[in-house]
Amino acid sequence: MTLEITPSRLESLFRPRSVALVGAADKSIFSQLAYRNLDDFGFADRTYLVNRRGAVTHGRSTVTSCGQIGDPVDVAFMMVPQAATLDALSDAAAAGIRNAVILSSGYGETGQEGRAAEVELVAHARSLDMLLLGPNHLGFANFTARTPVTSIPGLPSEAGSVALLSQSGGSSSAMLDFAGVAGVGLSLMVTLGNEAMITAAHVLDYLVDDPDTRAVAMFLESVREPDVFRHAARRALCAGKAVVVLKAGSSALSARTAAAHTGALVGNDRVIDAVFRDLGVIRVDSIEDMLLTAGAGAYLGRLARPGVGVVSISGGACDILADRAQDFDMSLPELAPETTRALTEIMPAFGTVQNPLDVTGAAINNPAMFTGAITAMSADPSIGVVAVVNSLPWEYDGRPYATQAFVDAIGDGVVTARGPVVHVNQVQQPITKYTRQVMDAGRVPYVLPGLRQAVTALSNVAWWSGLTGHRAPDAVGPVVTVAAERRRGAWTEIEARALLAEAGIPMVPGYLATSEDDAAKLAAEFGGPVALKIVSPDILHKSDIGGVRLGVVGDQAARQAYADVAASALKVPGAIVDGVLVTPMRSGGVELLVGVVQDPQWGPMLAVAVGGIFVEVLGDSVLAPLPVSTARATEMLRGMRASALLDGVRGGRPADVDEVASVITRIGDLAVALGGELESLEVNPLWVNGGTIEALDAVVTWSPK
Amino acid sequence: MTLEITPSRLESLFRPRSVALVGAADKSIFSQLAYRNLDDFGFADRTYLVNRRGAVTHGRSTVTSCGQIGDPVDVAFMMVPQAATLDALSDAAAAGIRNAVILSSGYGETGQEGRAAEVELVAHARSLDMLLLGPNHLGFANFTARTPVTSIPGLPSEAGSVALLSQSGGSSSAMLDFAGVAGVGLSLMVTLGNEAMITAAHVLDYLVDDPDTRAVAMFLESVREPDVFRHAARRALCAGKAVVVLKAGSSALSARTAAAHTGALVGNDRVIDAVFRDLGVIRVDSIEDMLLTAGAGAYLGRLARPGVGVVSISGGACDILADRAQDFDMSLPELAPETTRALTEIMPAFGTVQNPLDVTGAAINNPAMFTGAITAMSADPSIGVVAVVNSLPWEYDGRPYATQAFVDAIGDGVVTARGPVVHVNQVQQPITKYTRQVMDAGRVPYVLPGLRQAVTALSNVAWWSGLTGHRAPDAVGPVVTVAAERRRGAWTEIEARALLAEAGIPMVPGYLATSEDDAAKLAAEFGGPVALKIVSPDILHKSDIGGVRLGVVGDQAARQAYADVAASALKVPGAIVDGVLVTPMRSGGVELLVGVVQDPQWGPMLAVAVGGIFVEVLGDSVLAPLPVSTARATEMLRGMRASALLDGVRGGRPADVDEVASVITRIGDLAVALGGELESLEVNPLWVNGGTIEALDAVVTWSPK
């Protein structure tokens, strides 16, 4: 029997018509909280309590088995001890319940024995055709459908359009609190626990089709089903739903911590960065930014243009915003002449018309300046969203709000603007009922709290808006195949060179010499200094045994070098020697490193770096999952800190970056075509001198069978 | 008559016994707000209203001139129109008032005419021996003394120990709001306006001696009196008062914006960074971090050790905190064996004893685990402060706070701990009256809201705590003087070499050749390849005219090179030629650039960079104001992104970093000794090969008289 975790199957879990609380007990704080939530949300009449002894619990009569409920039940919320959970599952299944939410701990998070219990749990659920959320978590709450199947206290009473998923139960309550503080409304909140069966990726996939969800915020310590995640994230991008992830594990210490408390594998952080970028997943570094960016993404949707137009009455706020815009790469476009004209009519003579725009103190006597400025800014051909910096109150002080006129004028601007407008608070403040009253009175629909946080959210949404979710296929090079029996070990440079050449990658000329005469003849043909390298499938570290000579000039030197290099093979007894590879040396230009390795989670990853001393001293490399388009390869080249080298320094010729990107793409395509058995493919260096591009050395290795 | 802005003089301004509101008017919103503040703070009986027509204003009788007040008045708060301000000043001075707070605008911020009016205003105030705050601002409020001389609405009702200074009036209200939201109590708030007379630096100097202020938060667009600022900041560091500055102007755009709205010169941002670092001034990038760091600095004072010990019930929070600790360079030390032993006794078997410490869900049934963990952590020899991550409520929901037991247990830990403890909220939340009740009930004195913000504040305080404010004097090299008549123009390399050698800086050997024979003889003596350079006070760009030859080998080549280089001088008609400098070429090792330039605000600045391609491609340089100690020079070397080059790459010898730092310090000391007439002093390259250090070229230029 196969159990598939499909979106339609998850629907009955996340929108249950009725819930059985299995293990309900007055003494259990978890049971108390769960029942209180169901009661607070008006779900008590569709809640059934199952208690071991049938005792009155939470003031309600109970049954001792799900079978006694009689009515159909969609979800069993299990809070029985770990040892009793298998039987409880059977009992629920026998009553026709097909979804279980397992709060109980004592599974994978506790060590070897717990992991075995978790495997058993999943196998048992599968055998019963039951979906299983958890174990070791705090449940979920559907705020739109008003079904809280969770022991988290303090749930928000109003729903919104952001779904929140968290692998941490201990932080989920704080996340809900902040969503409330920041006025970010939630559609669904799911704590994931050990993800024994249902993972964050499955829930994400479900949410892409959930009409109540417009953006997804996720706190992840690890990504457990990379393929499902990748698929779901791509669908979300196409659907225009922003996915915002706070992924722990960027420090070695947190990797250790996460391992300590969930047993999760925390992936290589740079790989995660590259994969998220590729998938259009927005990565943030705080709970606050996660919720604020998701909230902004849900409210704004895709921006038509990345430019942000700023209107403020505080010059200081304009300065801070401009500084942070530079830090976070948020575009504050220069205004078009027609915008400048329109704003000049509004502004006082001593003001300055620019973006960010300080409307000056003149707006104190004339709040309508805000309306006019917003309208003019929103019509600018480079502006995708107008951010109006102002303040809102949060505590009622017994007096009418002093600057309600500003809020009203901004609200008028929201109505007349040609594009979206957000109100930005100068500082972080809670959105209280009083704040909402002031906003509603002025018809201001959305607020982002705090300048830095607003810049982070808007720059994130602007970046995401520029991704289409579709990648134009590049011209595909020749399809290269390698016979199964050759996919093993480390190839010689001669074999690797042939493979790359077949794939259309330009190689430095090179020939196999099998005699001193050969070597001398090749050196003469090449004309300048040459390199000689031993070629043997049995010799991996050629340099270490003296199997490489560089900068060899002249007939005699070539003969001597051949003799020396060939003799080096004697240090590896039994090595089969194919000959000595002779290639011309190159000088000038720039040397790149282009390598592909297999990530255990995410498959083939491409790394591009400036070679030589830069990669050694600075670790200056850029990663991307394969395949990459030439456009992406160009971004990678431009993303290197030392990318200015490509423009030519000290009289060097500027590199033909388009052609370099094209070669990099071909190397990537080749690695993809070779499949998962390829362990690594590295061109180091890829020599670039103006428009001349050559792979000077190549390594191909295959995974052990 | 000289007017000195001394701390004691500022005391009568910032702690007035009585205030005259000059230009009080019912119709003026500024007057309304100012009077309301004075009334709200119980200062109405010490407030006198001056109205042009003597009309009843704000329900009070008024006088038409300060002279009619009769009682002594310390401060005149002026809100008369710009044109009437000079007369109003005279009137106030005649009544014995010695401090004026000028709200009126229309001065430097409006252009040429306004600047002239501002100069006149200051001259007039000086002639009257009056101190002048503003103009074009919103006043100040002393919360400790309960004297609000400001038109900002919504002042906090309780005082604290952080002083807040702002060059932006428009953002000051938002800053006050956030201080309230975050529970940061203020001693004094000053808006600075145009700083025509009193600058932020003067106020900072005053605050160093203010017993009610333990830390200072400043929002600055520019630093107007660098010497006063430097002096005050040094005093603050010695006094153990943290100075936290949000300095706008890191982006080119904000520099333009600030110029637009205050006319302030926004200094070079990298210089500001270096100067702040040197002074122990903490730089932040948001209003929130400014206030939270200052609040933490005021609460914690100097930490005995930089290490932070973290205790949390959420593993997710531990992960996020560890990630951000790495980002912000906050130390989370490994625990000592005795700490580990103590914690092992407290923790459940499935928990992991480490820092950050997840006390696990076991604490739900045993909150005292928090107390024990805090106590144990605080006793660790590496821990300077314990941060307990937990949640606090902010809205009363009609039920007793669910996890008050955690708060109580944390409060017990605060009492038993051997060092300071802060409560860290998992997310940003306001500190409301209800929050304070919960905290007070549990004896939790201080809370930092939000993980990222807490890490920022604690890492800032930890960095600042490590600065002593005293710099051990280095061994001073020989005192070098240059006769006044020689301090002009650009020196020849021969002159520069002699000066540096006199100052004890190791120079590559070099001699002046005045004939082909000389050149050939020197080349032979040096043995390897040599460089030849034309020496003439009239030739600045030697290379451009062919006045440099590099890598010259052998007798004939040396003669030819001499002839060519000497002939190059003919391209500069009338140039006086001293001869041709011959020096040996150096290879291998690392080339540094060590340069000194005069910053118009901050004086001589030292720049250190890895030379050659690194500085060209990466702009990899580090700045510091002079003088620098060898310890600081070492930090600079280690602060370069490419500093690994100094450890030797590709078989190179590791540099003697101590000796390099010593040479850099000597170069800096020389520049300081040469005084303000020195325009620039540059050694490029400073060649470092293991323990061999040589200046290969030197440039000295002097400012035009």
PDB file of N, CA and C in Angstrom, chain B residues 414-464:
ATOM      1  N   VAL B 414      18.688  35.868  38.266  1.00  0.00           N
ATOM      2  CA  VAL B 414      19.305  37.200  38.285  1.00  0.00           C
ATOM      3  C   VAL B 414      19.888  37.474  39.667  1.00  0.00           C
ATOM      4  N   VAL B 415      19.147  37.051  40.704  1.00  0.00           N
ATOM      5  CA  VAL B 415      19.583  37.318  42.074  1.00  0.00           C
ATOM      6  C   VAL B 415      20.799  36.466  42.440  1.00  0.00           C
ATOM      7  N   THR B 416      20.772  35.196  42.036  1.00  0.00           N
ATOM      8  CA  THR B 416      21.861  34.296  42.452  1.00  0.00           C
ATOM      9  C   THR B 416      23.074  34.356  41.535  1.00  0.00           C
ATOM     10  N   ALA B 417      22.938  34.945  40.370  1.00  0.00           N
ATOM     11  CA  ALA B 417      24.043  34.925  39.402  1.00  0.00           C
ATOM     12  C   ALA B 417      25.240  35.706  39.926  1.00  0.00           C
ATOM     13  N   ARG B 418      26.413  35.300  39.461  1.00  0.00           N
ATOM     14  CA  ARG B 418      27.632  35.999  39.878  1.00  0.00           C
ATOM     15  C   ARG B 418      27.901  37.230  39.022  1.00  0.00           C
ATOM     16  N   GLY B 419      27.206  37.352  37.896  1.00  0.00           N
ATOM     17  CA  GLY B 419      27.428  38.499  37.015  1.00  0.00           C
ATOM     18  C   GLY B 419      26.103  38.975  36.463  1.00  0.00           C
ATOM     19  N   PRO B 420      26.146  39.933  35.539  1.00  0.00           N
ATOM     20  CA  PRO B 420      24.901  40.487  35.012  1.00  0.00           C
ATOM     21  C   PRO B 420      24.114  39.486  34.163  1.00  0.00           C
ATOM     22  N   VAL B 421      22.795  39.657  34.176  1.00  0.00           N
ATOM     23  CA  VAL B 421      21.886  38.793  33.417  1.00  0.00           C
ATOM     24  C   VAL B 421      20.896  39.690  32.676  1.00  0.00           C
ATOM     25  N   VAL B 422      20.668  39.402  31.400  1.00  0.00           N
ATOM     26  CA  VAL B 422      19.586  40.094  30.690  1.00  0.00           C
ATOM     27  C   VAL B 422      18.579  39.074  30.195  1.00  0.00           C
ATOM     28  N   HIS B 423      17.325  39.489  30.208  1.00  0.00           N
ATOM     29  CA  HIS B 423      16.251  38.684  29.631  1.00  0.00           C
ATOM     30  C   HIS B 423      16.140  39.103  28.167  1.00  0.00           C
ATOM     31  N   VAL B 424      16.196  38.126  27.275  1.00  0.00           N
ATOM     32  CA  VAL B 424      16.070  38.423  25.847  1.00  0.00           C
ATOM     33  C   VAL B 424      14.737  37.875  25.367  1.00  0.00           C
ATOM     34  N   ASN B 425      13.939  38.738  24.786  1.00  0.00           N
ATOM     35  CA  ASN B 425      12.694  38.279  24.187  1.00  0.00           C
ATOM     36  C   ASN B 425      12.989  37.637  22.839  1.00  0.00           C
ATOM     37  N   GLN B 426      12.296  36.561  22.516  1.00  0.00           N
ATOM     38  CA  GLN B 426      12.539  35.913  21.220  1.00  0.00           C
ATOM     39  C   GLN B 426      12.228  36.840  20.056  1.00  0.00           C
ATOM     40  N   VAL B 427      11.245  37.700  20.226  1.00  0.00           N
ATOM     41  CA  VAL B 427      10.885  38.642  19.156  1.00  0.00           C
ATOM     42  C   VAL B 427      10.711  40.037  19.750  1.00  0.00           C
ATOM     43  N   GLN B 428      10.660  41.002  18.831  1.00  0.00           N
ATOM     44  CA  GLN B 428      10.403  42.377  19.249  1.00  0.00           C
ATOM     45  C   GLN B 428       8.976  42.497  19.743  1.00  0.00           C
ATOM     46  N   GLN B 429       8.844  43.005  20.940  1.00  0.00           N
ATOM     47  CA  GLN B 429       7.522  43.268  21.495  1.00  0.00           C
ATOM     48  C   GLN B 429       7.638  44.508  22.347  1.00  0.00           C
ATOM     49  N   PRO B 430       6.568  45.253  22.475  1.00  0.00           N
ATOM     50  CA  PRO B 430       6.634  46.429  23.339  1.00  0.00           C
ATOM     51  C   PRO B 430       6.711  46.029  24.802  1.00  0.00           C
ATOM     52  N   ILE B 431       7.387  46.864  25.569  1.00  0.00           N
ATOM     53  CA  ILE B 431       7.403  46.702  27.021  1.00  0.00           C
ATOM     54  C   ILE B 431       6.271  47.590  27.546  1.00  0.00           C
ATOM     55  N   THR B 432       5.139  46.967  27.802  1.00  0.00           N
ATOM     56  CA  THR B 432       3.988  47.729  28.278  1.00  0.00           C
ATOM     57  C   THR B 432       3.945  47.705  29.803  1.00  0.00           C
ATOM     58  N   LYS B 433       2.962  48.411  30.349  1.00  0.00           N
ATOM     59  CA  LYS B 433       2.790  48.375  31.812  1.00  0.00           C
ATOM     60  C   LYS B 433       2.594  46.937  32.278  1.00  0.00           C
ATOM     61  N   TYR B 434       1.849  46.169  31.467  1.00  0.00           N
ATOM     62  CA  TYR B 434       1.601  44.769  31.836  1.00  0.00           C
ATOM     63  C   TYR B 434       2.903  43.966  31.810  1.00  0.00           C
ATOM     64  N   THR B 435       3.732  44.237  30.786  1.00  0.00           N
ATOM     65  CA  THR B 435       5.034  43.563  30.733  1.00  0.00           C
ATOM     66  C   THR B 435       5.832  43.861  32.003  1.00  0.00           C
ATOM     67  N   ARG B 436       5.839  45.131  32.388  1.00  0.00           N
ATOM     68  CA  ARG B 436       6.586  45.533  33.589  1.00  0.00           C
ATOM     69  C   ARG B 436       6.053  44.825  34.831  1.00  0.00           C
ATOM     70  N   GLN B 437       4.722  44.679  34.906  1.00  0.00           N
ATOM     71  CA  GLN B 437       4.130  43.974  36.049  1.00  0.00           C
ATOM     72  C   GLN B 437       4.664  42.548  36.137  1.00  0.00           C
ATOM     73  N   VAL B 438       4.651  41.884  34.984  1.00  0.00           N
ATOM     74  CA  VAL B 438       5.127  40.493  34.945  1.00  0.00           C
ATOM     75  C   VAL B 438       6.607  40.431  35.310  1.00  0.00           C
ATOM     76  N   MET B 439       7.393  41.381  34.769  1.00  0.00           N
ATOM     77  CA  MET B 439       8.818  41.418  35.075  1.00  0.00           C
ATOM     78  C   MET B 439       9.051  41.709  36.555  1.00  0.00           C
ATOM     79  N   ASP B 440       8.346  42.705  37.063  1.00  0.00           N
ATOM     80  CA  ASP B 440       8.537  43.090  38.458  1.00  0.00           C
ATOM     81  C   ASP B 440       8.153  41.946  39.401  1.00  0.00           C
ATOM     82  N   ALA B 441       7.048  41.258  39.062  1.00  0.00           N
ATOM     83  CA  ALA B 441       6.620  40.136  39.890  1.00  0.00           C
ATOM     84  C   ALA B 441       7.718  39.075  39.950  1.00  0.00           C
ATOM     85  N   GLY B 442       8.441  38.914  38.856  1.00  0.00           N
ATOM     86  CA  GLY B 442       9.495  37.899  38.815  1.00  0.00           C
ATOM     87  C   GLY B 442      10.873  38.457  39.123  1.00  0.00           C
ATOM     88  N   ARG B 443      10.958  39.752  39.442  1.00  0.00           N
ATOM     89  CA  ARG B 443      12.244  40.410  39.724  1.00  0.00           C
ATOM     90  C   ARG B 443      13.215  40.306  38.539  1.00  0.00           C
ATOM     91  N   VAL B 444      12.665  40.467  37.319  1.00  0.00           N
ATOM     92  CA  VAL B 444      13.502  40.532  36.117  1.00  0.00           C
ATOM     93  C   VAL B 444      13.687  42.006  35.776  1.00  0.00           C
ATOM     94  N   PRO B 445      14.926  42.528  35.879  1.00  0.00           N
ATOM     95  CA  PRO B 445      15.080  43.983  35.762  1.00  0.00           C
ATOM     96  C   PRO B 445      15.160  44.507  34.330  1.00  0.00           C
ATOM     97  N   TYR B 446      15.674  43.714  33.395  1.00  0.00           N
ATOM     98  CA  TYR B 446      15.952  44.300  32.078  1.00  0.00           C
ATOM     99  C   TYR B 446      15.668  43.296  30.981  1.00  0.00           C
ATOM    100  N   VAL B 447      15.131  43.795  29.859  1.00  0.00           N
ATOM    101  CA  VAL B 447      14.822  42.910  28.739  1.00  0.00           C
ATOM    102  C   VAL B 447      15.293  43.546  27.439  1.00  0.00           C
ATOM    103  N   LEU B 448      15.842  42.712  26.571  1.00  0.00           N
ATOM    104  CA  LEU B 448      16.216  43.133  25.219  1.00  0.00           C
ATOM    105  C   LEU B 448      15.270  42.434  24.253  1.00  0.00           C
ATOM    106  N   PRO B 449      14.589  43.183  23.385  1.00  0.00           N
ATOM    107  CA  PRO B 449      13.574  42.563  22.537  1.00  0.00           C
ATOM    108  C   PRO B 449      14.115  42.097  21.184  1.00  0.00           C
ATOM    109  N   GLY B 450      13.943  40.813  20.875  1.00  0.00           N
ATOM    110  CA  GLY B 450      14.311  40.305  19.546  1.00  0.00           C
ATOM    111  C   GLY B 450      15.714  39.736  19.541  1.00  0.00           C
ATOM    112  N   LEU B 451      15.879  38.562  18.943  1.00  0.00           N
ATOM    113  CA  LEU B 451      17.176  37.875  18.986  1.00  0.00           C
ATOM    114  C   LEU B 451      18.256  38.667  18.258  1.00  0.00           C
ATOM    115  N   ARG B 452      17.957  39.099  17.026  1.00  0.00           N
ATOM    116  CA  ARG B 452      19.008  39.795  16.281  1.00  0.00           C
ATOM    117  C   ARG B 452      19.375  41.096  16.972  1.00  0.00           C
ATOM    118  N   GLN B 453      18.366  41.811  17.437  1.00  0.00           N
ATOM    119  CA  GLN B 453      18.648  43.080  18.108  1.00  0.00           C
ATOM    120  C   GLN B 453      19.420  42.863  19.404  1.00  0.00           C
ATOM    121  N   ALA B 454      19.106  41.799  20.104  1.00  0.00           N
ATOM    122  CA  ALA B 454      19.827  41.523  21.345  1.00  0.00           C
ATOM    123  C   ALA B 454      21.292  41.199  21.046  1.00  0.00           C
ATOM    124  N   VAL B 455      21.527  40.407  20.005  1.00  0.00           N
ATOM    125  CA  VAL B 455      22.912  40.074  19.641  1.00  0.00           C
ATOM    126  C   VAL B 455      23.668  41.340  19.259  1.00  0.00           C
ATOM    127  N   THR B 456      23.024  42.207  18.499  1.00  0.00           N
ATOM    128  CA  THR B 456      23.674  43.462  18.121  1.00  0.00           C
ATOM    129  C   THR B 456      24.046  44.263  19.366  1.00  0.00           C
ATOM    130  N   ALA B 457      23.087  44.433  20.267  1.00  0.00           N
ATOM    131  CA  ALA B 457      23.347  45.248  21.454  1.00  0.00           C
ATOM    132  C   ALA B 457      24.447  44.626  22.312  1.00  0.00           C
ATOM    133  N   LEU B 458      24.369  43.320  22.540  1.00  0.00           N
ATOM    134  CA  LEU B 458      25.358  42.679  23.416  1.00  0.00           C
ATOM    135  C   LEU B 458      26.739  42.653  22.775  1.00  0.00           C
ATOM    136  N   SER B 459      26.807  42.414  21.464  1.00  0.00           N
ATOM    137  CA  SER B 459      28.127  42.399  20.824  1.00  0.00           C
ATOM    138  C   SER B 459      28.726  43.805  20.853  1.00  0.00           C
ATOM    139  N   ASN B 460      27.884  44.822  20.672  1.00  0.00           N
ATOM    140  CA  ASN B 460      28.378  46.195  20.741  1.00  0.00           C
ATOM    141  C   ASN B 460      28.928  46.513  22.138  1.00  0.00           C
ATOM    142  N   VAL B 461      28.166  46.156  23.151  1.00  0.00           N
ATOM    143  CA  VAL B 461      28.592  46.462  24.522  1.00  0.00           C
ATOM    144  C   VAL B 461      29.860  45.675  24.863  1.00  0.00           C
ATOM    145  N   ALA B 462      29.921  44.436  24.376  1.00  0.00           N
ATOM    146  CA  ALA B 462      31.105  43.618  24.653  1.00  0.00           C
ATOM    147  C   ALA B 462      32.348  44.219  23.993  1.00  0.00           C
ATOM    148  N   TRP B 463      32.203  44.680  22.755  1.00  0.00           N
ATOM    149  CA  TRP B 463      33.347  45.311  22.073  1.00  0.00           C
ATOM    150  C   TRP B 463      33.812  46.536  22.839  1.00  0.00           C
ATOM    151  N   TRP B 464      32.858  47.373  23.168  1.00  0.00           N
ATOM    152  CA  TRP B 464      33.162  48.616  23.879  1.00  0.00           C
ATOM    153  C   TRP B 464      33.790  48.326  25.243  1.00  0.00           C
TER     154      TRP B 464
END
